[in-house]
CSV table of C-alpha atoms in Angstrom, one decimal:
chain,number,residue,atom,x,y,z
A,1,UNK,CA,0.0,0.0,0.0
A,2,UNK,CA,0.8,3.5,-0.9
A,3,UNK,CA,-1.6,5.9,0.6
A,4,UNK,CA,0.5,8.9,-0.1
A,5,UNK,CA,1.6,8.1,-3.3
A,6,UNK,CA,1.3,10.8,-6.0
A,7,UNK,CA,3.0,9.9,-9.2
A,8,UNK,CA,3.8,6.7,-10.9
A,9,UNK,CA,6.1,6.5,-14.0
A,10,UNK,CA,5.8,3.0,-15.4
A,11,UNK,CA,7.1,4.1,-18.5
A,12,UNK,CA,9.1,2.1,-21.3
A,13,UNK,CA,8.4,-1.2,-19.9
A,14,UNK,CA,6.5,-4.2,-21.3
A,15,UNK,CA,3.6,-4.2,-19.2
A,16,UNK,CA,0.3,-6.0,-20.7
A,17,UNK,CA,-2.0,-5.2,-18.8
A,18,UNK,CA,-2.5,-3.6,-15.0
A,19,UNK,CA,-4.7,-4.6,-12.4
A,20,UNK,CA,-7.5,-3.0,-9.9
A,21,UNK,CA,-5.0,-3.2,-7.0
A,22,UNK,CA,-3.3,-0.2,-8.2
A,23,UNK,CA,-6.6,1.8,-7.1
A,24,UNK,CA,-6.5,0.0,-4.0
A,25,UNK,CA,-3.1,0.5,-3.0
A,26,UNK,CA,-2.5,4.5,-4.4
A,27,UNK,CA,-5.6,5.8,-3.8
A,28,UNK,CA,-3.8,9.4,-3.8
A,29,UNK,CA,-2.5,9.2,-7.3
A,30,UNK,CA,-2.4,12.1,-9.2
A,31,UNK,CA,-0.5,11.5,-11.9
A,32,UNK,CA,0.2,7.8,-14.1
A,33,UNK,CA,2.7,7.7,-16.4
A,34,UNK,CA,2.4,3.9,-18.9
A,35,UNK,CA,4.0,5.1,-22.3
A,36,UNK,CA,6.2,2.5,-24.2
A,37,UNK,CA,4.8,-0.5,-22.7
A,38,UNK,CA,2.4,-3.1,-24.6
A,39,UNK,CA,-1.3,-2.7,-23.0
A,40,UNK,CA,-4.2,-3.5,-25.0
A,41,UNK,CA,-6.6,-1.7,-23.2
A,42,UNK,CA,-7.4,1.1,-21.3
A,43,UNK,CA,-8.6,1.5,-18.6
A,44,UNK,CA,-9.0,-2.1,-18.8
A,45,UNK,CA,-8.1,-3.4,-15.4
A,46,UNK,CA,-7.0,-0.7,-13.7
A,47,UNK,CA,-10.1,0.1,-12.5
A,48,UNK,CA,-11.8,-2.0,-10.2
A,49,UNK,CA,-15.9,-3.6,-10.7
A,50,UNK,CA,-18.5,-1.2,-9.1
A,51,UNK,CA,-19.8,-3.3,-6.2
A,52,UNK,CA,-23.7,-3.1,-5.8
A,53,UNK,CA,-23.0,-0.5,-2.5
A,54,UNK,CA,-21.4,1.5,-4.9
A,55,UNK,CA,-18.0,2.3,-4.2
A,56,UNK,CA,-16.4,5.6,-4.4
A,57,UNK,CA,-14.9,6.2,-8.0
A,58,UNK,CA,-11.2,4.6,-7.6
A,59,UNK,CA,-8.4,7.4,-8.4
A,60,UNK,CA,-10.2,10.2,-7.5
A,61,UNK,CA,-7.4,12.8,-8.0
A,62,UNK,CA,-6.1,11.3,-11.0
A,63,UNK,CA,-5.9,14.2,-13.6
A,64,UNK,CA,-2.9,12.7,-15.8
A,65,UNK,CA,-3.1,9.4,-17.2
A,66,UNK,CA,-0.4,9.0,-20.2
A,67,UNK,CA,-0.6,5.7,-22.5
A,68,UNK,CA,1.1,7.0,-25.4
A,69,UNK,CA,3.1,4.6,-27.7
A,70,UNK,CA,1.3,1.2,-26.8
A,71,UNK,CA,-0.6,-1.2,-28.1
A,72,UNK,CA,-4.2,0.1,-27.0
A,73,UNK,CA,-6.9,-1.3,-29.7
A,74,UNK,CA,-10.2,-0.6,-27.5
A,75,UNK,CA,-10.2,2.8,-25.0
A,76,UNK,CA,-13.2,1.8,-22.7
A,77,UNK,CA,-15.8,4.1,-21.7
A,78,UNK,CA,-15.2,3.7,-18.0
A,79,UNK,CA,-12.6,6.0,-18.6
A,80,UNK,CA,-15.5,8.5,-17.3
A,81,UNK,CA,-15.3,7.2,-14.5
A,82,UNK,CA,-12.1,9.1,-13.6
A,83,UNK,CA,-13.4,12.2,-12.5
A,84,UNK,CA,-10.5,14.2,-12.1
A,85,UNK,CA,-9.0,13.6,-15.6
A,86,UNK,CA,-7.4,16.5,-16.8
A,87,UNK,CA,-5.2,14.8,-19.2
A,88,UNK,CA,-5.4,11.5,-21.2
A,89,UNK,CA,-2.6,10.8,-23.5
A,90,UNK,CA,-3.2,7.6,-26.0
A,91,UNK,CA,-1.0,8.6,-29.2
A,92,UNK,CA,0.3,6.3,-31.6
A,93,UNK,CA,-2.2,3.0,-30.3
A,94,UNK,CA,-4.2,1.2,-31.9
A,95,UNK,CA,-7.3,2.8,-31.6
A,96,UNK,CA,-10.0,2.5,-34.7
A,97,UNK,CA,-12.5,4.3,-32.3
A,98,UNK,CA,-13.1,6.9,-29.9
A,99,UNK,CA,-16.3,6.3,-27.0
A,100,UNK,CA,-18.9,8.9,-26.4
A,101,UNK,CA,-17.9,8.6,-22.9
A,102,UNK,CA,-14.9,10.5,-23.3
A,103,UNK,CA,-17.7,13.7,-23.7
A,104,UNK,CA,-18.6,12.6,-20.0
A,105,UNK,CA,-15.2,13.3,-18.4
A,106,UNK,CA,-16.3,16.5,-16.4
A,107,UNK,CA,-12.4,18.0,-16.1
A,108,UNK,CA,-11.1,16.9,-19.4
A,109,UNK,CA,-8.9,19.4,-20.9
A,110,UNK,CA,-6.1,18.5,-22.8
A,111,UNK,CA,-6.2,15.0,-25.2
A,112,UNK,CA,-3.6,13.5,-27.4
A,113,UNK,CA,-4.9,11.3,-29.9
A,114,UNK,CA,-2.6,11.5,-32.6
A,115,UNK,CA,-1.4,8.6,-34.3
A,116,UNK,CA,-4.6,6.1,-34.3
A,117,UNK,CA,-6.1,4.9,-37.6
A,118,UNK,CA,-10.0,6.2,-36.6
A,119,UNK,CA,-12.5,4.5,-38.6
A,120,UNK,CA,-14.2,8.0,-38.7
A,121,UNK,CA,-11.9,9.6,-41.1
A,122,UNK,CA,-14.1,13.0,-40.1
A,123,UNK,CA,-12.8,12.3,-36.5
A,124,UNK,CA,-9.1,11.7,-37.4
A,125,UNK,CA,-8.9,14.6,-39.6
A,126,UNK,CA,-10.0,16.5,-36.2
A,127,UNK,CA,-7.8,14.7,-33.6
A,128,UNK,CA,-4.9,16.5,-35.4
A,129,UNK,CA,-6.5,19.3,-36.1
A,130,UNK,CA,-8.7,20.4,-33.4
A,131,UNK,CA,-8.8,21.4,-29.9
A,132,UNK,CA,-10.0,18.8,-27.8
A,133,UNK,CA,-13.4,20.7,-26.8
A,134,UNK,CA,-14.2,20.6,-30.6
A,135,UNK,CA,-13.4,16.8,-30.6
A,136,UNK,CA,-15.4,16.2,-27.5
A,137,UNK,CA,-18.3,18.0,-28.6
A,138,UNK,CA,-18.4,15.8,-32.1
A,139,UNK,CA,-18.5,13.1,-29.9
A,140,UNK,CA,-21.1,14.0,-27.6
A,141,UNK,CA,-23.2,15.0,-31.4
A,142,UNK,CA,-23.0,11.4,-32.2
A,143,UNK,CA,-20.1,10.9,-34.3
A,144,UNK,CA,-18.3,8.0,-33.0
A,145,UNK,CA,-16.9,5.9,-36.4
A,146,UNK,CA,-20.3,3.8,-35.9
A,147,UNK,CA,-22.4,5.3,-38.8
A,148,UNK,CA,-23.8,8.0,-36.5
A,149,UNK,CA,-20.7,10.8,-38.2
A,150,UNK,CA,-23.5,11.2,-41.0
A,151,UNK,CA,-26.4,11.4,-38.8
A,152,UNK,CA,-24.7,14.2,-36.6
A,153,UNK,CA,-23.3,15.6,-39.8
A,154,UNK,CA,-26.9,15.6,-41.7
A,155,UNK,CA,-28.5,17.3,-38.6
A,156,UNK,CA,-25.8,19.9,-38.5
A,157,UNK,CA,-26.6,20.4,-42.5
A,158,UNK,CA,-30.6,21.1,-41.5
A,159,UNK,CA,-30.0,23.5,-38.8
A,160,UNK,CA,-27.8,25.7,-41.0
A,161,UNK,CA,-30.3,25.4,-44.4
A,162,UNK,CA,-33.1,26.1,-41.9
A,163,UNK,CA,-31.6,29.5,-40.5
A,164,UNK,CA,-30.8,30.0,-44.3
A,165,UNK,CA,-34.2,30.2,-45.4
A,166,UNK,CA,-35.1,32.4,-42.7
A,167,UNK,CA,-32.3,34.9,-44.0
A,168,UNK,CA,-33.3,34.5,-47.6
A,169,UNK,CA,-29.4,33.3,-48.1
A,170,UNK,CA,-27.4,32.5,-51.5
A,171,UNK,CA,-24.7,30.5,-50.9
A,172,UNK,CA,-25.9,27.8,-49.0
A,173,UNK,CA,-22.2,26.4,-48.4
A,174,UNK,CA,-20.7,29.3,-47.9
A,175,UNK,CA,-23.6,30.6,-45.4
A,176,UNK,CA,-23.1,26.7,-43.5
A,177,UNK,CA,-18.8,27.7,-43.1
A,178,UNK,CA,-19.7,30.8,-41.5
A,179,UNK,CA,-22.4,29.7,-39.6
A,180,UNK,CA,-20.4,26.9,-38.0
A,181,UNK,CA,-17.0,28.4,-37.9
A,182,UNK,CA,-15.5,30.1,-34.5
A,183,UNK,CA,-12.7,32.2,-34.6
A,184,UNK,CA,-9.5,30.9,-35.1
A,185,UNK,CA,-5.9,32.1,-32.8
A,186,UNK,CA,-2.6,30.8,-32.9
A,187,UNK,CA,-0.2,30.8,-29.9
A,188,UNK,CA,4.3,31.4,-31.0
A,189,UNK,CA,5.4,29.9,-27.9
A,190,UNK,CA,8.8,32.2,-26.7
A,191,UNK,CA,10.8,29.2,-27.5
A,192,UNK,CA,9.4,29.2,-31.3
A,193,UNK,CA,9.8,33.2,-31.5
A,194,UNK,CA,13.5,34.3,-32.5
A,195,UNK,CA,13.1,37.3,-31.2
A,196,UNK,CA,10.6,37.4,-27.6
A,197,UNK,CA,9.3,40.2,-26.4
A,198,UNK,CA,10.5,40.7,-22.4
A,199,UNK,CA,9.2,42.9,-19.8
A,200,UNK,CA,10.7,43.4,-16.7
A,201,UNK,CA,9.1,44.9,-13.4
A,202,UNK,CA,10.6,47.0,-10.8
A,203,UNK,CA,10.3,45.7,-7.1
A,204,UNK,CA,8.4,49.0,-6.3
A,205,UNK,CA,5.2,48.2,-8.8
A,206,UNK,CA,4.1,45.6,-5.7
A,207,UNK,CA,2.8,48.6,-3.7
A,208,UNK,CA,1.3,50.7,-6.7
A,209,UNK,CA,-0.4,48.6,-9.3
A,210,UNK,CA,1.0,45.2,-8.7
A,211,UNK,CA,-0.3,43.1,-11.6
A,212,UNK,CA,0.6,43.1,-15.1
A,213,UNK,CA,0.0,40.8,-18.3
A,214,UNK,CA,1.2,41.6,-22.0
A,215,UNK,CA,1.3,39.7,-25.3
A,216,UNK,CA,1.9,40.3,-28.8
A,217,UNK,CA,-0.8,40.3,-31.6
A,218,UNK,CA,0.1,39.9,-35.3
A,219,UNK,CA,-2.3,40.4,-37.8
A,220,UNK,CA,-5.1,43.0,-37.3
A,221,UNK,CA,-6.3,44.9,-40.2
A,222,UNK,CA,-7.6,48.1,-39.5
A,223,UNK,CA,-7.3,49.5,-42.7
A,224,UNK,CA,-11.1,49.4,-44.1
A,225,UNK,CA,-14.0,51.7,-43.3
A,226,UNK,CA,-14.2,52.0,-39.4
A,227,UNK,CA,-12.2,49.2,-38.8
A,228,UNK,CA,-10.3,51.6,-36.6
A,229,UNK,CA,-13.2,53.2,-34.9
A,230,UNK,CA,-15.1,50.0,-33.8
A,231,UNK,CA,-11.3,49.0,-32.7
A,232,UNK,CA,-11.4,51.7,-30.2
A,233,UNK,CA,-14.8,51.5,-29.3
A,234,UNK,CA,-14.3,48.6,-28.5
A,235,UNK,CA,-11.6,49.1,-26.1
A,236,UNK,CA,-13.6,51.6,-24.5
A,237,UNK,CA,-16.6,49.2,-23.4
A,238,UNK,CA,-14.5,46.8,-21.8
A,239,UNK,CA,-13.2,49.7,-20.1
A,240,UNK,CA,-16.9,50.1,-18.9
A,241,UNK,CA,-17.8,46.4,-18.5
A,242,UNK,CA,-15.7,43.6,-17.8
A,243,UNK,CA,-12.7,46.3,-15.9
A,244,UNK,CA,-15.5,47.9,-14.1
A,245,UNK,CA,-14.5,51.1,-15.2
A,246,UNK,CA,-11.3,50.4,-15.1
A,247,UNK,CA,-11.2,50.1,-10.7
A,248,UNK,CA,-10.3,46.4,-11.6
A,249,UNK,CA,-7.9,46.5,-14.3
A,250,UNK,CA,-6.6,48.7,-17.4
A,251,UNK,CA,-6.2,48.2,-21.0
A,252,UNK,CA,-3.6,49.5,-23.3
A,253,UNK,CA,-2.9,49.0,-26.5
A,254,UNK,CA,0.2,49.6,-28.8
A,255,UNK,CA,1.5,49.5,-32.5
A,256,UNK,CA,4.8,46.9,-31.9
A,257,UNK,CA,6.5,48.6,-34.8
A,258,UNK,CA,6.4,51.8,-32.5
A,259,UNK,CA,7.4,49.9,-29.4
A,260,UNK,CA,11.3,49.9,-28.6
A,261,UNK,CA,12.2,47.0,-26.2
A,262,UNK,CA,12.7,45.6,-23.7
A,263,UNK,CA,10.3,47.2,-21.7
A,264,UNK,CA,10.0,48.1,-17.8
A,265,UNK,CA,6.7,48.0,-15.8
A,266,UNK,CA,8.1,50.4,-13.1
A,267,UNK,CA,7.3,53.4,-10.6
A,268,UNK,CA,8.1,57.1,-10.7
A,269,UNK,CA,7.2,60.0,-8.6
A,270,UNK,CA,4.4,62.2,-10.1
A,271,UNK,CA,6.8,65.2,-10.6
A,272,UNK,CA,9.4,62.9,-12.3
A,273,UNK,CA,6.8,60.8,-14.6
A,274,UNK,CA,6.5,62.3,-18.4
A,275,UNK,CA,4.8,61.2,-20.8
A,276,UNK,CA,3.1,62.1,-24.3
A,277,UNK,CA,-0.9,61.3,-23.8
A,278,UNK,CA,-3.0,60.1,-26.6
A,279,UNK,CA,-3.6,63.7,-28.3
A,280,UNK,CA,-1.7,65.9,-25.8
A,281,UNK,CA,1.8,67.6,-25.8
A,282,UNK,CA,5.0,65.7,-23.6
A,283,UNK,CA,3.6,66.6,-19.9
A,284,UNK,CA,4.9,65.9,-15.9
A,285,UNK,CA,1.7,63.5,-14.8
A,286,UNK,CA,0.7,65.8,-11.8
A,287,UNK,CA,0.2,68.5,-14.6
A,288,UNK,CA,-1.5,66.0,-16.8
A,289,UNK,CA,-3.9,65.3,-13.7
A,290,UNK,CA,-3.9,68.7,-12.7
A,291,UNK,CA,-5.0,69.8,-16.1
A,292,UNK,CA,-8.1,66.9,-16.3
A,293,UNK,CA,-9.3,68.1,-13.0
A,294,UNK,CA,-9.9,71.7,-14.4
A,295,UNK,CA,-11.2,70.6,-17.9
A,296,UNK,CA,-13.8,68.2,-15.7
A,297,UNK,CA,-14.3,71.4,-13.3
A,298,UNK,CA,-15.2,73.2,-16.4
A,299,UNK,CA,-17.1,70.8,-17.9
A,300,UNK,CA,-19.4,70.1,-15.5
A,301,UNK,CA,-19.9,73.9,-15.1
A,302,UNK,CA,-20.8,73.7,-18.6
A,303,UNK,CA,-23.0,71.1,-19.0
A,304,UNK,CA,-24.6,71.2,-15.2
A,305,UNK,CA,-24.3,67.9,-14.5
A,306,UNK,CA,-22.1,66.0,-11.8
A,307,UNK,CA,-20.8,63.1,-13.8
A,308,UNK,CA,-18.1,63.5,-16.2
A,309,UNK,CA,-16.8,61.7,-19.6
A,310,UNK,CA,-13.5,60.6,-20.4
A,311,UNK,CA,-10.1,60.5,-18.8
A,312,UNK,CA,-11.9,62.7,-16.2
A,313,UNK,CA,-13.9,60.4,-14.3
A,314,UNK,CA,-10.7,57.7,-13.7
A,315,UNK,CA,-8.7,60.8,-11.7
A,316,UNK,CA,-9.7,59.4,-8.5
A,317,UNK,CA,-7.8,56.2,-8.9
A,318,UNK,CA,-4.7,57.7,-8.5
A,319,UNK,CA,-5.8,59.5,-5.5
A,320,UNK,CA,-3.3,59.4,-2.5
A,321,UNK,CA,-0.5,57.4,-4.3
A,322,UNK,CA,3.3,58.8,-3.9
A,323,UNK,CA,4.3,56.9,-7.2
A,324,UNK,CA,2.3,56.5,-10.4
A,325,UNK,CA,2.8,53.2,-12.3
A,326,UNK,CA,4.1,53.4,-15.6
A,327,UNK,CA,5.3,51.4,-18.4
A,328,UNK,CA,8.7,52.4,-19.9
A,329,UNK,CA,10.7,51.7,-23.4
A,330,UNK,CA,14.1,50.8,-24.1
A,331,UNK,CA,14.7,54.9,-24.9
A,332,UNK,CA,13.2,55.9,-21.2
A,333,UNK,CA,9.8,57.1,-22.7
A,334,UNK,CA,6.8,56.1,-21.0
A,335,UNK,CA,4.4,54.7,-23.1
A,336,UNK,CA,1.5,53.8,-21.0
A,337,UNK,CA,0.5,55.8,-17.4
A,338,UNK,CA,-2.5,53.4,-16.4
A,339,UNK,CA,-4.8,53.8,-15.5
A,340,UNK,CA,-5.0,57.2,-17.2
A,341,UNK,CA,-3.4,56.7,-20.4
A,342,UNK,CA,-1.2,55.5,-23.3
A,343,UNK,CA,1.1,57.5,-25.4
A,344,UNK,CA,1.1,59.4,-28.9
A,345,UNK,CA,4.5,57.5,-29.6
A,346,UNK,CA,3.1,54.1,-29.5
A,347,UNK,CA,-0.5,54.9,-31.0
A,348,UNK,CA,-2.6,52.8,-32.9
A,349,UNK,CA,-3.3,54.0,-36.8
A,350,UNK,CA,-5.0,52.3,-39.7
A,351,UNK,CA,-1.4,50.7,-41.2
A,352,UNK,CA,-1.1,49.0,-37.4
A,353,UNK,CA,-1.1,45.1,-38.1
A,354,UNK,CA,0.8,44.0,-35.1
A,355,UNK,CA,-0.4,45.0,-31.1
A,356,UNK,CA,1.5,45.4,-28.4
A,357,UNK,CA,-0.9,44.3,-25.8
A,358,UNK,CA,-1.0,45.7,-21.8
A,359,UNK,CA,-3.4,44.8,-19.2
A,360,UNK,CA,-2.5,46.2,-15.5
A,361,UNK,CA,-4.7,45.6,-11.8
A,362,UNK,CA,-3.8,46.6,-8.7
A,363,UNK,CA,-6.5,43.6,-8.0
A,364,UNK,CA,-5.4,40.2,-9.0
A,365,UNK,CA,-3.4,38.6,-12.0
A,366,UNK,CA,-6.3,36.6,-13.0
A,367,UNK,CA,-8.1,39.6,-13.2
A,368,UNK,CA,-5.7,41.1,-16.1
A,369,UNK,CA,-5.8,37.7,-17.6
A,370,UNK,CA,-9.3,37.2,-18.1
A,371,UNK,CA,-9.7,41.1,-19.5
A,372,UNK,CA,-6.7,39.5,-22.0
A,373,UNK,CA,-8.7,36.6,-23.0
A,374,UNK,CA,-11.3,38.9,-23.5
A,375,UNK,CA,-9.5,41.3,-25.3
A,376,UNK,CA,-8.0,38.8,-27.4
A,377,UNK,CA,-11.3,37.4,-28.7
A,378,UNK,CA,-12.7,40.8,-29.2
A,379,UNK,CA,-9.9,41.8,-31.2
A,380,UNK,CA,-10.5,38.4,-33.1
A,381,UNK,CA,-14.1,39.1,-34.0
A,382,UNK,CA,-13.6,42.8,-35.2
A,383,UNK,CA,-10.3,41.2,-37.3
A,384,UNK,CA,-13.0,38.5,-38.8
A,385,UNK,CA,-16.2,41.0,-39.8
A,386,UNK,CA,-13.4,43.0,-41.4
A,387,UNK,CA,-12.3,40.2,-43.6
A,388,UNK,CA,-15.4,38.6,-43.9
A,389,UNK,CA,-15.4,39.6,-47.4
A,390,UNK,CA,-12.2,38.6,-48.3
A,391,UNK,CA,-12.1,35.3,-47.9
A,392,UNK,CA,-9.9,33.2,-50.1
A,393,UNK,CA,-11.2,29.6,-51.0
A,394,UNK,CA,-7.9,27.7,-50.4
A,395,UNK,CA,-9.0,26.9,-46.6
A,396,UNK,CA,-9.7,23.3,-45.6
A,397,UNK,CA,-13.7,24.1,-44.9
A,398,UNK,CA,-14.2,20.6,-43.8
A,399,UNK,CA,-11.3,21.2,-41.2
A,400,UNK,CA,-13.0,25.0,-40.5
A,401,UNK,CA,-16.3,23.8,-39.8
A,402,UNK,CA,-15.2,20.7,-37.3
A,403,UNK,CA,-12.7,23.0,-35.7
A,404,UNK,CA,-14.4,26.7,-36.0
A,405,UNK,CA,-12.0,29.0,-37.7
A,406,UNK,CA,-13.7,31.4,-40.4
A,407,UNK,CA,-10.4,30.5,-42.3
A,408,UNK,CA,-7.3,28.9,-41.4
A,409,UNK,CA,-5.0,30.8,-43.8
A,410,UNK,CA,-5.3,34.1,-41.7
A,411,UNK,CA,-4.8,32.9,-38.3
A,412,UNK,CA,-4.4,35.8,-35.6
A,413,UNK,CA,-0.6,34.9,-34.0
A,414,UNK,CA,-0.5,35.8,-30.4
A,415,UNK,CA,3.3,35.5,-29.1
A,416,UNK,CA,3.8,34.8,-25.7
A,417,UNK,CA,5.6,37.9,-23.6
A,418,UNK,CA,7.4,36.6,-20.5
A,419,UNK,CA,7.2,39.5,-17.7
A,420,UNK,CA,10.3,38.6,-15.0
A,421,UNK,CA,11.6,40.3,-12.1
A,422,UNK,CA,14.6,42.2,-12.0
A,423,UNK,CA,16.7,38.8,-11.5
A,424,UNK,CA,15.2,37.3,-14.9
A,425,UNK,CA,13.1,35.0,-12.5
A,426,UNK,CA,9.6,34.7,-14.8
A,427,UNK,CA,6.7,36.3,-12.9
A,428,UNK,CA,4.1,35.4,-15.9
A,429,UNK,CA,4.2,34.0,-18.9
A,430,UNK,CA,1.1,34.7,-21.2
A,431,UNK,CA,-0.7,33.2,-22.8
A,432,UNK,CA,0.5,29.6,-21.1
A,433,UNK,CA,-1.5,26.3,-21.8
A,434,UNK,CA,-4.6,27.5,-19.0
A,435,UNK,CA,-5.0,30.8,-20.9
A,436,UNK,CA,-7.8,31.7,-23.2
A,437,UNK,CA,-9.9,29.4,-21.4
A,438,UNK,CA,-13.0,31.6,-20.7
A,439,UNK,CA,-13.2,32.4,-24.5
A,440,UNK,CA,-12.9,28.5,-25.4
A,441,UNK,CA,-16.4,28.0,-26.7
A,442,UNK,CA,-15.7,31.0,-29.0
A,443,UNK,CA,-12.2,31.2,-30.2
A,444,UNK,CA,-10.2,28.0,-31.2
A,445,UNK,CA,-6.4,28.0,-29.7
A,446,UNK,CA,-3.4,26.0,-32.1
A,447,UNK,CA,-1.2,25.5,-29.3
């Protein structure tokens, strides 16, 4: 027995098969390791017959179960009965199907499947292709390799010509792609990217506005219509909403052709800090706040009413701090004073394509991560109505509808900015592989 027992590596054996005493004896385990060895099945025995008391489930913290490289021809569905699977790992098997139950695994997030000859060519096309929500959502539809794919495919197929009828559509295909389709991101890890974007925060920033998380997003088009216009609007609104006008956190958002790095997330006194405002001349920040104070003064005078628009009403934020926080280029120019403003250097235009992306809280880091995701999939949906109508034809559409992007050729990249302390030690690293979750059921993540 092993009641404390947390992880297992049974790896590169030549195990056949594994028996329920392993639930019995590790009832703690957290994490199994079983690649290179010669199982047939999974879970096979591992997991012990339900007795008619009804036991409680066996493993009931095992989130990581990797079976990789094996010999596994039939993946049971009493693999739901794991209900702390986070991670299941059966690459290069045997598998020829997948079971519904898999759609039953309550905390299953990540899934390798690569490597299996799938009956359900649909299905194999997806497992290396697709995030596993998508794959675990066909499932759940009914497409298991068992002749139900066309079912689940054919009732997909009515829904879409049904809402086209209501909207008097043309294209029938076309309308069925977009319909179906979810936005589409890809992540450049920082070990991929030549060239990684680095911020580094001063020790003092912990007593000011302690939280920050940036990224990089490549891209955007702006130029058409009011691309640029909704763009800001935009921003604006989740200013309002989701950073509750901006008490909880602070947006800020750069051309990276303008940006000079490395970058410091930093502190300076309000006589010392100068920066450049969106629309304004170079200015000390106690003049800049000095100088929105009497413009609010005045324009409440003017239109008689007590609440004010603009950079006005977030003065009081900075009330009764002895350092402002600011973000600061590799030439010593501040280019964002949240949560006031950015700067004219770094300011978005209708030629941007690449963002420099900024999110500060004096709240919480999971805060300024979940305004990211949202930002990110914001930025994604403005990107997609503005090339809605410039889609090429040279996308995979059957891949597009499984997995949801409008069109895989023009991918939004987001590259990964590591923020570190003045040591190098990382602090955050975004977006990393729990990221972007809240958007999941909109945007679809190549990881």
């Amino acid at each position: 027995a092993f009641p404390q027992l947390r992880s297992l590596n049974l790896s590169a054996n030549r195990l056949r098969e594994l028996g329920p005493g392993l639930a019995r004896s590790a009832p703690q385990l957290q994490e199994l390791l079983l690649s290179g060895n010669r199982l047939r099945a999974l879970p096979g025995g591992l997991l012990p017959p339900a007795g008619p008391a009804g036991p409680p489930a066996p493993f009931p913290l095992l989130s990581r179960l990797d079976a990789a490289d094996n010999e596994v021809a039939e993946l049971g569905a009493d693999i739901a009965a794991l209900p702390a699977l986070k991670s299941l790992d059966v690459a290069n098997n045997q598998l020829r199907e997948l079971p519904a139950a898999l759609a039953d695994c309550p905390r299953l997030k990540e899934a390798n499947f690569r490597g299996n000859q799938l009956r359900d060519k649909r299905l194999e096309k997806m497992v290396n292709g697709c995030q596993t929500k998508a794959i675990l959502e066909y499932l759940r539809a009914g497409g298991r390799g068992k002749g139900k794919a066309e079912s689940a495919r054919e009732e997909v197929r009515k829904k879409k010509r049904e809402k086209q009828q209501k909207k008097d559509s043309g294209d029938g295909e076309q309308d069925e792609v977009e319909e179906a389709s979810k936005l589409l991101v890809k992540v450049l890890h920082v070990s991929e990217n030549p060239a990684p974007l680095v911020v580094k925060v001063s020790p003092g920033v912990k007593d000011v506005r302690a939280f920050i998380v940036c990224c990089v997003l490549k891209g955007v088009n702006l130029k058409p219509g009011n691309a640029l216009k909704k763009f800001l609007t935009m921003q604006t609104k989740l200013h309002e909403d989701i950073c509750e006008k901006r008490t909880v956190a602070t947006i800020a958002t750069h051309d990276l052709q303008l940006v000079k790095a490395p970058l410091t997330y930093d502190i300076q006194p309000p006589d010392e800090l100068k920066i450049m405002p969106l629309g304004r001349k170079e200015i000390k920040a106690k003049d800049l706040l000095r100088q929105l104070q009497l413009e609010a003064e005045e324009q409440r005078k003017q239109k008689k009413r007590q609440n004010v628009s603009g950079l006005h009403k977030y003065l009081q934020l900075l009330d009764g701090k002895d350092n402002y926080p600011c973000l600061v280029d590799a030439e010593g120019a501040v280019i964002s004073f949240p949560p006031i403003t950015n700067s004219e250097k770094t300011k978005i235009r209708k030629e941007t394509r690449d963002l420099f992306l900024e999110v500060t809280s004096d709240t919480s880091l999971q805060i300024c991560k979940d305004v990211m995701d949202t930002l990110i999939l914001k930025i994604a949906e403005l990107n997609r109505s503005t090339l809605e109508n410039k889609e090429g034809s040279g996308s995979d559409m059957e891949l597009d509808a499984l997995c949801g992007p409008g069109n895989l050729n023009l991918p939004l990249v987001v590259e990964q900015v590591r923020v570190v302390d003045t040591d190098g030690n990382l602090k955050v690293l975004y977006p990393s592989k729990t990221d972007l979750a809240t958007v999941s059921s909109l945007l679809t993540v190549i990881r």
